[in-house]
Amino acid sequence: MRNRSIIRNRQWPILVALVVFFAVQYDFRAEQNADESTPSLTELEVPNADQKKQLRSLIQQIAGIEQTIGTMYDDLKVLGEVKDEKTVLYLAAEYMGDAGNQDRRFFINDRITIFWKDGQPSRFELFRRQAKVRGIYIIRKTMTAESMVEAARAESLSVPVQILVDETLESGLGVQTQFRLPGPNQDNLEDSSELVETTTGSNKRVAIVYLRRVEDRMDVLRKYLQFLRDSENRIRFIIKNKLREDSMRYQRTKTLE
């Protein structure tokens, strides 16, 4: 009897360990199944609570920078940087990638066009040309979006953004794709092809692809936000540089007292 009791006592830790193991496995599978919602090509992926918070924050930050840029409209006019209610600024021209590997090194050109209405930015067009240092592979990417100030006030989670990508492959062939973030209450999310104006100014029929995944939409907004930050910094630099040049001119030409 005593031996049986000892065996039972030794079996208890094993049984408890097995129960805990299977319980953890069950919870893990249940959690996986909960995250694996039915994929859809006709509906947007619904953001969870944390993603909603991030989306609202990104849109709020974008709107804030837009308003800050709007306060510098008169300065840009003084500088002669507003023509036909447009401002075109070159933000960067630099090498990126692996400095020790020419096959993985690119030359980047960034440009922004601000479209003004009543002294406030109404639309932004962000352009990047990325060319391989060795080879002929080139990506021309144009990101276009209307002002997000009203969307931020309405605490919207959806803002329409279009990204036209024009690729020149190593083979010399060209491929054009337009990625889209749909606006609020947009029902039609089917991929298609449309005639759009490409980066070369010509109209071509290109593939239209909607970004339905939440992470992809947030990634676009993060890149858009960074582009606007770079634009704000560029405008501030131009204004400060003008003030510095004027001061230096005065210091150089003032008479002795």
PDB file of C-alpha atoms in Angstrom:
ATOM      1  CA  MET A   1       0.000   0.000   0.000  1.00  0.00           C
ATOM      2  CA  ARG A   2       2.786   2.380   0.918  1.00  0.00           C
ATOM      3  CA  ASN A   3       4.489   1.718  -2.470  1.00  0.00           C
ATOM      4  CA  ARG A   4       1.235   2.473  -4.328  1.00  0.00           C
ATOM      5  CA  SER A   5       0.897   5.742  -2.405  1.00  0.00           C
ATOM      6  CA  ILE A   6       4.439   6.702  -3.355  1.00  0.00           C
ATOM      7  CA  ILE A   7       3.717   5.946  -7.042  1.00  0.00           C
ATOM      8  CA  ARG A   8       0.523   8.025  -6.927  1.00  0.00           C
ATOM      9  CA  ASN A   9       2.412  10.927  -5.322  1.00  0.00           C
ATOM     10  CA  ARG A  10       5.059  10.727  -8.024  1.00  0.00           C
ATOM     11  CA  GLN A  11       2.406  10.686 -10.780  1.00  0.00           C
ATOM     12  CA  TRP A  12       0.719  13.897  -9.601  1.00  0.00           C
ATOM     13  CA  PRO A  13       3.470  16.304 -10.777  1.00  0.00           C
ATOM     14  CA  ILE A  14       3.483  14.573 -14.177  1.00  0.00           C
ATOM     15  CA  LEU A  15      -0.298  14.855 -14.517  1.00  0.00           C
ATOM     16  CA  VAL A  16      -0.243  18.516 -13.481  1.00  0.00           C
ATOM     17  CA  ALA A  17       2.519  19.241 -16.005  1.00  0.00           C
ATOM     18  CA  LEU A  18       0.524  17.541 -18.777  1.00  0.00           C
ATOM     19  CA  VAL A  19      -2.627  19.496 -17.901  1.00  0.00           C
ATOM     20  CA  VAL A  20      -0.715  22.792 -17.928  1.00  0.00           C
ATOM     21  CA  PHE A  21       1.011  21.896 -21.224  1.00  0.00           C
ATOM     22  CA  PHE A  22      -2.229  21.101 -23.048  1.00  0.00           C
ATOM     23  CA  ALA A  23      -3.962  24.145 -21.545  1.00  0.00           C
ATOM     24  CA  VAL A  24      -1.192  26.423 -22.844  1.00  0.00           C
ATOM     25  CA  GLN A  25      -1.351  24.768 -26.259  1.00  0.00           C
ATOM     26  CA  TYR A  26      -5.116  25.262 -26.370  1.00  0.00           C
ATOM     27  CA  ASP A  27      -4.845  28.941 -25.414  1.00  0.00           C
ATOM     28  CA  PHE A  28      -2.101  29.466 -28.011  1.00  0.00           C
ATOM     29  CA  ARG A  29      -4.185  27.877 -30.775  1.00  0.00           C
ATOM     30  CA  ALA A  30      -7.258  29.819 -29.689  1.00  0.00           C
ATOM     31  CA  GLU A  31      -5.270  33.060 -29.821  1.00  0.00           C
ATOM     32  CA  GLN A  32      -3.971  32.185 -33.276  1.00  0.00           C
ATOM     33  CA  ASN A  33      -7.456  31.390 -34.533  1.00  0.00           C
ATOM     34  CA  ALA A  34      -8.783  34.644 -33.083  1.00  0.00           C
ATOM     35  CA  ASP A  35      -6.188  36.627 -35.087  1.00  0.00           C
ATOM     36  CA  GLU A  36      -6.825  34.704 -38.293  1.00  0.00           C
ATOM     37  CA  SER A  37      -9.929  36.489 -39.519  1.00  0.00           C
ATOM     38  CA  THR A  38     -11.350  35.504 -42.890  1.00  0.00           C
ATOM     39  CA  PRO A  39      -9.311  37.310 -45.577  1.00  0.00           C
ATOM     40  CA  SER A  40     -11.244  39.463 -48.032  1.00  0.00           C
ATOM     41  CA  LEU A  41     -10.463  41.250 -51.287  1.00  0.00           C
ATOM     42  CA  THR A  42     -13.674  43.290 -51.177  1.00  0.00           C
ATOM     43  CA  GLU A  43     -13.303  44.746 -47.673  1.00  0.00           C
ATOM     44  CA  LEU A  44     -10.580  46.511 -45.720  1.00  0.00           C
ATOM     45  CA  GLU A  45      -8.907  44.683 -42.859  1.00  0.00           C
ATOM     46  CA  VAL A  46     -10.426  46.080 -39.662  1.00  0.00           C
ATOM     47  CA  PRO A  47      -7.852  47.651 -37.310  1.00  0.00           C
ATOM     48  CA  ASN A  48      -7.757  46.580 -33.678  1.00  0.00           C
ATOM     49  CA  ALA A  49      -7.904  49.093 -30.816  1.00  0.00           C
ATOM     50  CA  ASP A  50      -4.147  49.743 -30.798  1.00  0.00           C
ATOM     51  CA  GLN A  51      -4.010  50.130 -34.580  1.00  0.00           C
ATOM     52  CA  LYS A  52      -6.924  52.583 -34.499  1.00  0.00           C
ATOM     53  CA  LYS A  53      -5.006  54.662 -31.978  1.00  0.00           C
ATOM     54  CA  GLN A  54      -1.913  54.616 -34.211  1.00  0.00           C
ATOM     55  CA  LEU A  55      -3.901  55.548 -37.331  1.00  0.00           C
ATOM     56  CA  ARG A  56      -5.541  58.502 -35.594  1.00  0.00           C
ATOM     57  CA  SER A  57      -2.170  59.628 -34.235  1.00  0.00           C
ATOM     58  CA  LEU A  58      -0.534  59.493 -37.679  1.00  0.00           C
ATOM     59  CA  ILE A  59      -3.345  61.475 -39.293  1.00  0.00           C
ATOM     60  CA  GLN A  60      -3.263  64.027 -36.450  1.00  0.00           C
ATOM     61  CA  GLN A  61       0.512  64.467 -36.842  1.00  0.00           C
ATOM     62  CA  ILE A  62       0.205  64.855 -40.609  1.00  0.00           C
ATOM     63  CA  ALA A  63      -2.538  67.466 -40.198  1.00  0.00           C
ATOM     64  CA  GLY A  64      -0.419  69.342 -37.652  1.00  0.00           C
ATOM     65  CA  ILE A  65       2.533  69.602 -40.050  1.00  0.00           C
ATOM     66  CA  GLU A  66       0.209  70.684 -42.868  1.00  0.00           C
ATOM     67  CA  GLN A  67      -1.056  73.541 -40.698  1.00  0.00           C
ATOM     68  CA  THR A  68       2.505  74.531 -39.757  1.00  0.00           C
ATOM     69  CA  ILE A  69       3.490  74.605 -43.436  1.00  0.00           C
ATOM     70  CA  GLY A  70       0.416  76.770 -44.055  1.00  0.00           C
ATOM     71  CA  THR A  71       1.737  79.416 -41.637  1.00  0.00           C
ATOM     72  CA  MET A  72       4.819  79.811 -43.875  1.00  0.00           C
ATOM     73  CA  TYR A  73       2.851  80.551 -47.069  1.00  0.00           C
ATOM     74  CA  ASP A  74       3.566  84.307 -46.953  1.00  0.00           C
ATOM     75  CA  ASP A  75       7.279  83.650 -46.368  1.00  0.00           C
ATOM     76  CA  LEU A  76       7.380  81.385 -49.408  1.00  0.00           C
ATOM     77  CA  LYS A  77       5.680  84.106 -51.466  1.00  0.00           C
ATOM     78  CA  VAL A  78       8.329  86.619 -50.370  1.00  0.00           C
ATOM     79  CA  LEU A  79      10.997  84.131 -51.434  1.00  0.00           C
ATOM     80  CA  GLY A  80       9.336  83.708 -54.832  1.00  0.00           C
ATOM     81  CA  GLU A  81       8.591  80.055 -54.116  1.00  0.00           C
ATOM     82  CA  VAL A  82       4.849  80.308 -54.873  1.00  0.00           C
ATOM     83  CA  LYS A  83       4.054  80.290 -58.592  1.00  0.00           C
ATOM     84  CA  ASP A  84       0.582  79.608 -59.975  1.00  0.00           C
ATOM     85  CA  GLU A  85      -0.438  78.618 -56.435  1.00  0.00           C
ATOM     86  CA  LYS A  86       2.203  75.874 -56.392  1.00  0.00           C
ATOM     87  CA  THR A  87       5.467  75.451 -54.509  1.00  0.00           C
ATOM     88  CA  VAL A  88       8.088  72.992 -55.751  1.00  0.00           C
ATOM     89  CA  LEU A  89      10.940  72.139 -53.385  1.00  0.00           C
ATOM     90  CA  TYR A  90      13.845  69.724 -53.855  1.00  0.00           C
ATOM     91  CA  LEU A  91      14.426  67.925 -50.579  1.00  0.00           C
ATOM     92  CA  ALA A  92      17.300  65.528 -51.167  1.00  0.00           C
ATOM     93  CA  ALA A  93      19.832  64.253 -53.678  1.00  0.00           C
ATOM     94  CA  GLU A  94      21.995  61.621 -52.053  1.00  0.00           C
ATOM     95  CA  TYR A  95      23.387  58.111 -52.187  1.00  0.00           C
ATOM     96  CA  MET A  96      21.784  55.390 -50.087  1.00  0.00           C
ATOM     97  CA  GLY A  97      22.376  51.703 -49.524  1.00  0.00           C
ATOM     98  CA  ASP A  98      25.515  49.613 -49.104  1.00  0.00           C
ATOM     99  CA  ALA A  99      28.552  51.806 -49.808  1.00  0.00           C
ATOM    100  CA  GLY A 100      30.731  48.733 -50.294  1.00  0.00           C
ATOM    101  CA  ASN A 101      28.421  47.044 -52.787  1.00  0.00           C
ATOM    102  CA  GLN A 102      27.605  49.022 -55.934  1.00  0.00           C
ATOM    103  CA  ASP A 103      24.930  46.482 -56.867  1.00  0.00           C
ATOM    104  CA  ARG A 104      22.987  47.460 -53.728  1.00  0.00           C
ATOM    105  CA  ARG A 105      23.616  51.199 -53.842  1.00  0.00           C
ATOM    106  CA  PHE A 106      21.082  53.767 -55.063  1.00  0.00           C
ATOM    107  CA  PHE A 107      20.971  57.461 -55.856  1.00  0.00           C
ATOM    108  CA  ILE A 108      17.883  59.175 -54.425  1.00  0.00           C
ATOM    109  CA  ASN A 109      16.134  62.366 -55.554  1.00  0.00           C
ATOM    110  CA  ASP A 110      13.221  63.705 -53.465  1.00  0.00           C
ATOM    111  CA  ARG A 111      10.861  66.511 -54.466  1.00  0.00           C
ATOM    112  CA  ILE A 112       7.626  67.918 -53.064  1.00  0.00           C
ATOM    113  CA  THR A 113       4.937  69.974 -54.789  1.00  0.00           C
ATOM    114  CA  ILE A 114       2.524  71.883 -52.542  1.00  0.00           C
ATOM    115  CA  PHE A 115      -0.767  72.987 -54.095  1.00  0.00           C
ATOM    116  CA  TRP A 116      -2.213  76.047 -52.337  1.00  0.00           C
ATOM    117  CA  LYS A 117      -5.796  77.245 -51.932  1.00  0.00           C
ATOM    118  CA  ASP A 118      -6.621  80.448 -50.031  1.00  0.00           C
ATOM    119  CA  GLY A 119      -3.171  80.462 -48.466  1.00  0.00           C
ATOM    120  CA  GLN A 120      -3.413  76.916 -47.131  1.00  0.00           C
ATOM    121  CA  PRO A 121      -2.045  73.653 -48.549  1.00  0.00           C
ATOM    122  CA  SER A 122      -4.836  71.742 -50.275  1.00  0.00           C
ATOM    123  CA  ARG A 123      -2.833  68.897 -51.778  1.00  0.00           C
ATOM    124  CA  PHE A 124       0.671  67.450 -51.608  1.00  0.00           C
ATOM    125  CA  GLU A 125       2.559  65.549 -54.285  1.00  0.00           C
ATOM    126  CA  LEU A 126       5.680  63.765 -53.078  1.00  0.00           C
ATOM    127  CA  PHE A 127       8.082  62.397 -55.681  1.00  0.00           C
ATOM    128  CA  ARG A 128      11.088  60.096 -55.289  1.00  0.00           C
ATOM    129  CA  ARG A 129      13.396  58.790 -57.989  1.00  0.00           C
ATOM    130  CA  GLN A 130      15.574  55.883 -56.899  1.00  0.00           C
ATOM    131  CA  ALA A 131      18.155  54.630 -59.395  1.00  0.00           C
ATOM    132  CA  LYS A 132      20.673  51.825 -59.043  1.00  0.00           C
ATOM    133  CA  VAL A 133      24.258  53.043 -59.249  1.00  0.00           C
ATOM    134  CA  ARG A 134      25.140  49.965 -61.303  1.00  0.00           C
ATOM    135  CA  GLY A 135      22.500  48.824 -63.756  1.00  0.00           C
ATOM    136  CA  ILE A 136      19.398  50.468 -65.169  1.00  0.00           C
ATOM    137  CA  TYR A 137      16.834  49.577 -62.500  1.00  0.00           C
ATOM    138  CA  ILE A 138      14.924  52.765 -61.618  1.00  0.00           C
ATOM    139  CA  ILE A 139      11.876  53.381 -59.426  1.00  0.00           C
ATOM    140  CA  ARG A 140       9.905  56.599 -59.770  1.00  0.00           C
ATOM    141  CA  LYS A 141       7.345  56.921 -57.005  1.00  0.00           C
ATOM    142  CA  THR A 142       4.726  59.671 -56.680  1.00  0.00           C
ATOM    143  CA  MET A 143       2.607  59.863 -53.526  1.00  0.00           C
ATOM    144  CA  THR A 144      -0.426  62.167 -53.725  1.00  0.00           C
ATOM    145  CA  ALA A 145      -2.940  63.102 -51.039  1.00  0.00           C
ATOM    146  CA  GLU A 146      -5.414  65.850 -50.255  1.00  0.00           C
ATOM    147  CA  SER A 147      -5.046  67.823 -47.029  1.00  0.00           C
ATOM    148  CA  MET A 148      -5.817  65.673 -43.968  1.00  0.00           C
ATOM    149  CA  VAL A 149      -6.807  68.536 -41.647  1.00  0.00           C
ATOM    150  CA  GLU A 150     -10.536  67.823 -41.925  1.00  0.00           C
ATOM    151  CA  ALA A 151      -9.967  64.065 -41.578  1.00  0.00           C
ATOM    152  CA  ALA A 152      -8.029  64.717 -38.362  1.00  0.00           C
ATOM    153  CA  ARG A 153     -10.837  66.871 -36.959  1.00  0.00           C
ATOM    154  CA  ALA A 154     -13.351  64.133 -37.749  1.00  0.00           C
ATOM    155  CA  GLU A 155     -11.016  61.517 -36.186  1.00  0.00           C
ATOM    156  CA  SER A 156     -11.257  59.505 -39.383  1.00  0.00           C
ATOM    157  CA  LEU A 157      -9.345  56.241 -39.759  1.00  0.00           C
ATOM    158  CA  SER A 158      -9.312  56.336 -43.563  1.00  0.00           C
ATOM    159  CA  VAL A 159      -7.695  58.931 -45.818  1.00  0.00           C
ATOM    160  CA  PRO A 160      -7.367  58.602 -49.594  1.00  0.00           C
ATOM    161  CA  VAL A 161      -3.732  58.381 -50.688  1.00  0.00           C
ATOM    162  CA  GLN A 162      -2.471  57.374 -54.124  1.00  0.00           C
ATOM    163  CA  ILE A 163       1.010  56.023 -54.853  1.00  0.00           C
ATOM    164  CA  LEU A 164       2.021  55.744 -58.490  1.00  0.00           C
ATOM    165  CA  VAL A 165       5.066  53.504 -58.962  1.00  0.00           C
ATOM    166  CA  ASP A 166       6.864  53.530 -62.309  1.00  0.00           C
ATOM    167  CA  GLU A 167       9.574  50.860 -62.537  1.00  0.00           C
ATOM    168  CA  THR A 168      12.242  50.456 -65.191  1.00  0.00           C
ATOM    169  CA  LEU A 169      13.441  46.863 -64.884  1.00  0.00           C
ATOM    170  CA  GLU A 170      16.933  45.575 -65.647  1.00  0.00           C
ATOM    171  CA  SER A 171      15.492  44.171 -68.875  1.00  0.00           C
ATOM    172  CA  GLY A 172      14.502  47.684 -69.934  1.00  0.00           C
ATOM    173  CA  LEU A 173      10.789  46.979 -69.626  1.00  0.00           C
ATOM    174  CA  GLY A 174       8.573  49.434 -67.773  1.00  0.00           C
ATOM    175  CA  VAL A 175       5.957  48.465 -65.185  1.00  0.00           C
ATOM    176  CA  GLN A 176       3.416  50.915 -63.757  1.00  0.00           C
ATOM    177  CA  THR A 177       1.276  50.294 -60.671  1.00  0.00           C
ATOM    178  CA  GLN A 178      -0.897  52.621 -58.634  1.00  0.00           C
ATOM    179  CA  PHE A 179      -1.428  51.646 -54.996  1.00  0.00           C
ATOM    180  CA  ARG A 180      -4.370  53.246 -53.250  1.00  0.00           C
ATOM    181  CA  LEU A 181      -5.539  53.838 -49.717  1.00  0.00           C
ATOM    182  CA  PRO A 182      -9.320  54.110 -50.045  1.00  0.00           C
ATOM    183  CA  GLY A 183     -11.170  56.993 -48.484  1.00  0.00           C
ATOM    184  CA  PRO A 184     -13.974  56.684 -45.915  1.00  0.00           C
ATOM    185  CA  ASN A 185     -17.176  54.961 -47.068  1.00  0.00           C
ATOM    186  CA  GLN A 186     -15.586  53.803 -50.320  1.00  0.00           C
ATOM    187  CA  ASP A 187     -17.499  50.706 -51.374  1.00  0.00           C
ATOM    188  CA  ASN A 188     -15.634  49.557 -54.471  1.00  0.00           C
ATOM    189  CA  LEU A 189     -12.297  47.994 -53.513  1.00  0.00           C
ATOM    190  CA  GLU A 190     -11.812  45.809 -56.563  1.00  0.00           C
ATOM    191  CA  ASP A 191      -8.435  45.948 -58.288  1.00  0.00           C
ATOM    192  CA  SER A 192      -8.646  47.156 -61.863  1.00  0.00           C
ATOM    193  CA  SER A 193      -6.749  49.143 -64.471  1.00  0.00           C
ATOM    194  CA  GLU A 194      -7.238  52.813 -65.313  1.00  0.00           C
ATOM    195  CA  LEU A 195      -5.776  55.528 -67.472  1.00  0.00           C
ATOM    196  CA  VAL A 196      -3.639  57.706 -65.205  1.00  0.00           C
ATOM    197  CA  GLU A 197      -0.959  60.334 -65.737  1.00  0.00           C
ATOM    198  CA  THR A 198       2.433  58.714 -65.177  1.00  0.00           C
ATOM    199  CA  THR A 199       5.609  60.311 -63.825  1.00  0.00           C
ATOM    200  CA  THR A 200       6.657  61.154 -67.406  1.00  0.00           C
ATOM    201  CA  GLY A 201       3.463  63.173 -67.938  1.00  0.00           C
ATOM    202  CA  SER A 202       1.848  60.755 -70.390  1.00  0.00           C
ATOM    203  CA  ASN A 203      -1.417  58.898 -69.825  1.00  0.00           C
ATOM    204  CA  LYS A 204      -1.065  55.138 -69.534  1.00  0.00           C
ATOM    205  CA  ARG A 205      -3.291  52.296 -68.449  1.00  0.00           C
ATOM    206  CA  VAL A 206      -1.870  51.051 -65.162  1.00  0.00           C
ATOM    207  CA  ALA A 207      -2.820  48.396 -62.634  1.00  0.00           C
ATOM    208  CA  ILE A 208      -4.791  49.720 -59.632  1.00  0.00           C
ATOM    209  CA  VAL A 209      -4.085  47.855 -56.373  1.00  0.00           C
ATOM    210  CA  TYR A 210      -5.840  48.662 -53.091  1.00  0.00           C
ATOM    211  CA  LEU A 211      -3.875  48.308 -49.855  1.00  0.00           C
ATOM    212  CA  ARG A 212      -6.317  46.388 -47.685  1.00  0.00           C
ATOM    213  CA  ARG A 213      -3.976  45.330 -44.863  1.00  0.00           C
ATOM    214  CA  VAL A 214      -3.829  47.669 -41.872  1.00  0.00           C
ATOM    215  CA  GLU A 215      -0.030  47.420 -41.565  1.00  0.00           C
ATOM    216  CA  ASP A 216       0.422  48.465 -45.199  1.00  0.00           C
ATOM    217  CA  ARG A 217      -1.854  51.477 -44.732  1.00  0.00           C
ATOM    218  CA  MET A 218       0.021  52.543 -41.594  1.00  0.00           C
ATOM    219  CA  ASP A 219       3.361  52.135 -43.386  1.00  0.00           C
ATOM    220  CA  VAL A 220       2.189  54.496 -46.139  1.00  0.00           C
ATOM    221  CA  LEU A 221       1.107  57.103 -43.583  1.00  0.00           C
ATOM    222  CA  ARG A 222       4.429  56.821 -41.723  1.00  0.00           C
ATOM    223  CA  LYS A 223       6.379  57.454 -44.938  1.00  0.00           C
ATOM    224  CA  TYR A 224       4.037  60.306 -45.865  1.00  0.00           C
ATOM    225  CA  LEU A 225       4.531  61.847 -42.412  1.00  0.00           C
ATOM    226  CA  GLN A 226       8.323  61.650 -42.735  1.00  0.00           C
ATOM    227  CA  PHE A 227       8.165  63.262 -46.182  1.00  0.00           C
ATOM    228  CA  LEU A 228       6.148  66.163 -44.733  1.00  0.00           C
ATOM    229  CA  ARG A 229       8.600  66.539 -41.839  1.00  0.00           C
ATOM    230  CA  ASP A 230      11.457  66.776 -44.333  1.00  0.00           C
ATOM    231  CA  SER A 231       9.453  69.366 -46.280  1.00  0.00           C
ATOM    232  CA  GLU A 232       8.789  71.473 -43.184  1.00  0.00           C
ATOM    233  CA  ASN A 233      12.482  71.351 -42.259  1.00  0.00           C
ATOM    234  CA  ARG A 234      13.445  72.365 -45.806  1.00  0.00           C
ATOM    235  CA  ILE A 235      11.115  75.385 -45.735  1.00  0.00           C
ATOM    236  CA  ARG A 236      12.443  76.459 -42.336  1.00  0.00           C
ATOM    237  CA  PHE A 237      16.008  76.158 -43.661  1.00  0.00           C
ATOM    238  CA  ILE A 238      15.215  78.341 -46.688  1.00  0.00           C
ATOM    239  CA  ILE A 239      13.670  81.059 -44.499  1.00  0.00           C
ATOM    240  CA  LYS A 240      16.530  81.003 -41.979  1.00  0.00           C
ATOM    241  CA  ASN A 241      19.076  81.051 -44.792  1.00  0.00           C
ATOM    242  CA  LYS A 242      17.452  84.186 -46.268  1.00  0.00           C
ATOM    243  CA  LEU A 243      17.568  85.925 -42.864  1.00  0.00           C
ATOM    244  CA  ARG A 244      21.218  84.950 -42.445  1.00  0.00           C
ATOM    245  CA  GLU A 245      22.152  86.164 -45.933  1.00  0.00           C
ATOM    246  CA  ASP A 246      20.428  89.514 -45.344  1.00  0.00           C
ATOM    247  CA  SER A 247      22.247  89.948 -42.039  1.00  0.00           C
ATOM    248  CA  MET A 248      25.606  89.070 -43.603  1.00  0.00           C
ATOM    249  CA  ARG A 249      24.999  91.545 -46.412  1.00  0.00           C
ATOM    250  CA  TYR A 250      24.256  94.264 -43.892  1.00  0.00           C
ATOM    251  CA  GLN A 251      27.306  93.413 -41.789  1.00  0.00           C
ATOM    252  CA  ARG A 252      29.486  93.506 -44.897  1.00  0.00           C
ATOM    253  CA  THR A 253      28.258  96.869 -46.154  1.00  0.00           C
ATOM    254  CA  LYS A 254      27.651  98.882 -42.990  1.00  0.00           C
ATOM    255  CA  THR A 255      29.870 101.909 -42.491  1.00  0.00           C
ATOM    256  CA  LEU A 256      32.279 102.345 -39.629  1.00  0.00           C
ATOM    257  CA  GLU A 257      30.828 104.129 -36.627  1.00  0.00           C
TER     258      GLU A 257
END
